[in-house]
Amino acid sequence: MTGAARGIGLGIAQRLAEEGCRVILWDVDFSQFDRRKAGFEPVLTQVVDVSDRLAVEKAFSEAVEAAGSIEILVNNAGINGPVVAAWEYPPDAWDRVIAINLNGVFHCCRAAVPHMRQRGYGRIVNVASMAGKDGVQYISAYSAAKGGVIAFTKSLAKELAADGVLANCIAPAMAETDLLREMTPEHIAASKAKIPMGRFLQIPEIAAMVAWIAGPECSFTTGFVFDLSGGRATY
């Protein structure tokens, strides 16, 4: 579970632990992670920058050694980046958003897939976004990265379809997380206005969806985008 120290990642990890999973947490900062409040004991907590391929490969090897095997990979780590017009977007910020939100998914899948294929079983859940479907103004890097996650997931799923390894992704609308701190009030209001239910997505709702996708009952769906949009999605 990447990006798992807080927010959506922690919420998903808690739900998977409740379902009986032994969970390994990856994040770049565990300073806000409280084991007592989390309600479960992770197998490992590993400080990993998913944009660093070598760091991912090393951490995955350590995870396999500690757990024995890895059946589920949830790629959640991500940043929003600045809220600014595309022609004013700082190139270094663009590179960082793509590196974490898209390249990070690739690095983690590249590390995990051979292990899963060898075992003949695996569930990969990539956290994309409605922004990856719609393209949202003033967050072009985030939209581009999440659109890339969707396309990558579809490609990967087809490649793995006969191997017992399923790859799907979720496309949440805006949720109430710490990422809101990176956004302007105008951007938050505009995003909420797009949701027909008139409210933001809640973390337990995301966790419930991921728990099913990552479980054995999801057995004939791969390469799919599960929307969590409150009615916003049109395709």
XYZ file of C-alpha atoms in Angstrom:
235
model
C 0.000 0.000 0.000
C 1.710 3.199 -1.181
C 0.994 6.653 0.194
C -0.312 4.853 3.267
C 0.685 6.956 6.263
C -2.485 9.060 6.217
C -5.595 10.005 4.272
C -6.938 7.719 1.555
C -4.020 5.306 1.780
C -4.382 4.787 5.505
C -8.145 4.392 5.144
C -7.690 1.668 2.531
C -5.024 -0.042 4.651
C -7.333 -0.061 7.659
C -10.143 -1.651 5.644
C -7.836 -4.297 4.165
C -6.535 -5.103 7.640
C -10.126 -5.518 8.831
C -10.654 -7.953 5.953
C -7.765 -10.067 7.229
C -4.887 -8.776 5.114
C -1.368 -8.428 6.451
C -0.505 -4.921 5.344
C 2.796 -3.288 4.421
C 2.792 0.502 4.352
C 4.927 2.663 2.081
C 5.214 6.426 2.369
C 7.844 9.160 2.325
C 6.856 10.429 5.782
C 5.462 8.480 8.728
C 5.656 11.348 11.225
C 1.837 11.577 11.334
C 1.245 7.825 11.480
C -0.005 6.579 14.861
C -0.183 2.792 15.240
C -2.641 3.026 18.132
C -5.056 5.214 16.191
C -4.606 3.144 13.023
C -6.093 0.137 14.775
C -3.811 -2.460 13.201
C -0.171 -3.481 13.263
C 1.532 -3.309 9.867
C 3.948 -6.044 8.849
C 6.323 -3.243 7.827
C 6.383 0.522 7.485
C 8.880 1.454 4.795
C 10.021 4.932 3.836
C 9.893 4.808 0.047
C 9.880 7.485 -2.650
C 7.905 5.772 -5.410
C 9.434 8.061 -8.027
C 12.806 6.392 -7.335
C 12.891 3.081 -9.244
C 15.850 1.646 -7.350
C 14.303 2.525 -3.996
C 11.075 0.804 -5.035
C 12.874 -2.344 -6.147
C 14.866 -2.524 -2.903
C 11.797 -1.939 -0.736
C 9.760 -4.535 -2.615
C 12.449 -7.166 -2.080
C 12.448 -6.363 1.635
C 8.642 -6.564 1.696
C 8.632 -10.012 0.093
C 11.265 -11.199 2.537
C 9.194 -9.977 5.493
C 5.781 -11.155 4.287
C 6.711 -14.222 2.271
C 4.517 -13.196 -0.639
C 2.633 -10.194 -1.959
C -0.886 -10.767 -3.311
C -2.191 -7.181 -3.443
C -0.618 -3.926 -4.612
C -2.487 -0.656 -4.118
C -0.813 2.314 -5.807
C -2.150 5.351 -3.999
C 0.851 7.649 -3.526
C 0.272 11.004 -5.192
C 0.502 14.770 -4.982
C -1.779 17.430 -6.418
C 0.789 19.995 -7.510
C 0.121 23.689 -8.050
C -3.233 25.032 -9.222
C -2.225 27.202 -12.166
C -2.828 27.638 -15.887
C -0.964 25.134 -18.065
C 1.129 27.802 -19.813
C 2.312 29.058 -16.425
C 2.930 25.620 -14.908
C 6.441 25.401 -13.378
C 8.382 22.708 -15.278
C 9.954 21.306 -12.113
C 6.517 20.941 -10.512
C 5.219 19.221 -13.668
C 8.113 16.754 -13.567
C 7.491 16.001 -9.876
C 3.759 15.379 -10.315
C 4.360 13.032 -13.251
C 7.234 11.318 -11.421
C 5.141 10.457 -8.371
C 1.623 10.052 -9.768
C 2.422 8.185 -12.990
C 6.014 6.970 -12.962
C 5.549 5.774 -9.384
C 2.705 3.498 -10.456
C 4.898 2.078 -13.217
C 7.854 1.489 -10.882
C 5.707 -0.317 -8.307
C 3.939 -2.471 -10.891
C 7.244 -3.293 -12.572
C 8.595 -4.508 -9.233
C 5.500 -6.480 -8.188
C 4.228 -8.070 -11.388
C 6.991 -10.679 -11.902
C 6.424 -11.893 -8.338
C 2.664 -12.120 -8.850
C 2.984 -13.826 -12.231
C 5.304 -16.423 -10.752
C 2.696 -17.214 -8.108
C -0.200 -17.134 -10.586
C -2.241 -14.711 -8.513
C -2.378 -10.985 -7.854
C -4.608 -7.969 -7.515
C -3.382 -4.513 -8.535
C -5.476 -1.440 -7.766
C -4.238 1.898 -9.088
C -5.719 5.098 -7.702
C -6.480 7.387 -10.630
C -8.992 10.256 -10.524
C -11.981 11.728 -12.290
C -9.482 14.370 -13.405
C -7.832 11.658 -15.484
C -11.091 11.142 -17.362
C -12.317 14.707 -17.676
C -9.183 16.837 -17.624
C -9.597 19.535 -14.995
C -8.605 23.119 -15.606
C -5.598 24.477 -13.695
C -4.334 21.033 -12.630
C -3.049 19.881 -16.007
C -0.130 17.850 -14.651
C -2.359 15.984 -12.199
C -4.962 15.375 -14.907
C -2.329 14.161 -17.354
C -0.737 11.848 -14.803
C -4.052 10.318 -13.739
C -5.120 9.909 -17.357
C -1.853 8.074 -17.857
C -2.598 5.825 -14.874
C -5.911 4.836 -16.460
C -4.337 4.020 -19.825
C -1.414 2.195 -18.205
C -3.795 0.097 -16.103
C -5.763 -0.954 -19.189
C -2.579 -1.908 -21.032
C -1.177 -3.827 -18.080
C -4.448 -5.665 -17.513
C -4.499 -6.989 -21.058
C -0.917 -8.170 -20.763
C -1.716 -10.026 -17.521
C -5.187 -11.315 -18.386
C -4.115 -14.959 -18.681
C -1.746 -14.921 -15.695
C -4.169 -14.767 -12.782
C -3.169 -11.181 -12.059
C -5.913 -8.563 -12.360
C -5.234 -4.837 -12.702
C -7.967 -2.268 -12.198
C -8.127 1.345 -11.121
C -10.471 3.674 -9.332
C -11.411 7.195 -10.394
C -12.515 9.136 -7.324
C -14.031 12.576 -7.419
C -12.618 14.994 -4.877
C -12.417 13.537 -1.379
C -11.963 15.257 1.950
C -8.242 14.726 2.546
C -5.123 16.753 3.320
C -4.673 17.354 -0.430
C -7.319 20.064 -0.106
C -4.641 22.176 1.570
C -2.815 22.373 -1.761
C -5.853 23.770 -3.570
C -7.433 27.196 -3.765
C -10.933 27.736 -2.289
C -12.158 28.528 -5.806
C -10.829 25.212 -7.147
C -12.410 23.275 -4.260
C -15.778 24.967 -4.782
C -15.682 24.333 -8.536
C -14.878 20.656 -7.971
C -17.701 20.206 -5.480
C -20.133 21.872 -7.870
C -19.452 19.149 -10.455
C -20.694 16.394 -8.126
C -24.472 15.812 -8.516
C -24.729 14.376 -4.984
C -23.537 17.767 -3.721
C -20.901 16.441 -1.320
C -17.309 15.232 -1.292
C -16.323 11.585 -1.351
C -15.520 9.986 2.014
C -12.450 7.836 2.622
C -14.418 4.791 3.926
C -16.345 4.765 0.628
C -13.080 4.542 -1.294
C -11.766 1.839 1.020
C -14.895 -0.281 0.576
C -14.577 -0.178 -3.201
C -10.876 -1.047 -3.137
C -11.468 -3.917 -0.712
C -13.794 -5.582 -3.203
C -11.558 -4.974 -6.226
C -8.565 -6.358 -4.318
C -10.438 -9.410 -3.084
C -10.999 -12.880 -4.542
C -14.635 -12.164 -5.458
C -13.396 -9.784 -8.157
C -12.413 -12.550 -10.534
C -13.577 -11.569 -14.040
C -13.010 -7.825 -14.125
C -9.674 -6.423 -15.217
C -8.605 -3.250 -16.977
C -11.657 -1.451 -15.617
C -12.080 2.007 -14.126
C -14.357 1.994 -11.077
C -15.852 5.459 -10.664
C -16.452 7.040 -7.277
C -17.958 10.213 -8.639
C -21.261 10.923 -6.893
C -22.923 10.911 -10.309
C -20.328 13.104 -12.020
C -19.061 10.412 -14.418
C -20.636 10.345 -17.859
C -18.575 7.451 -19.294
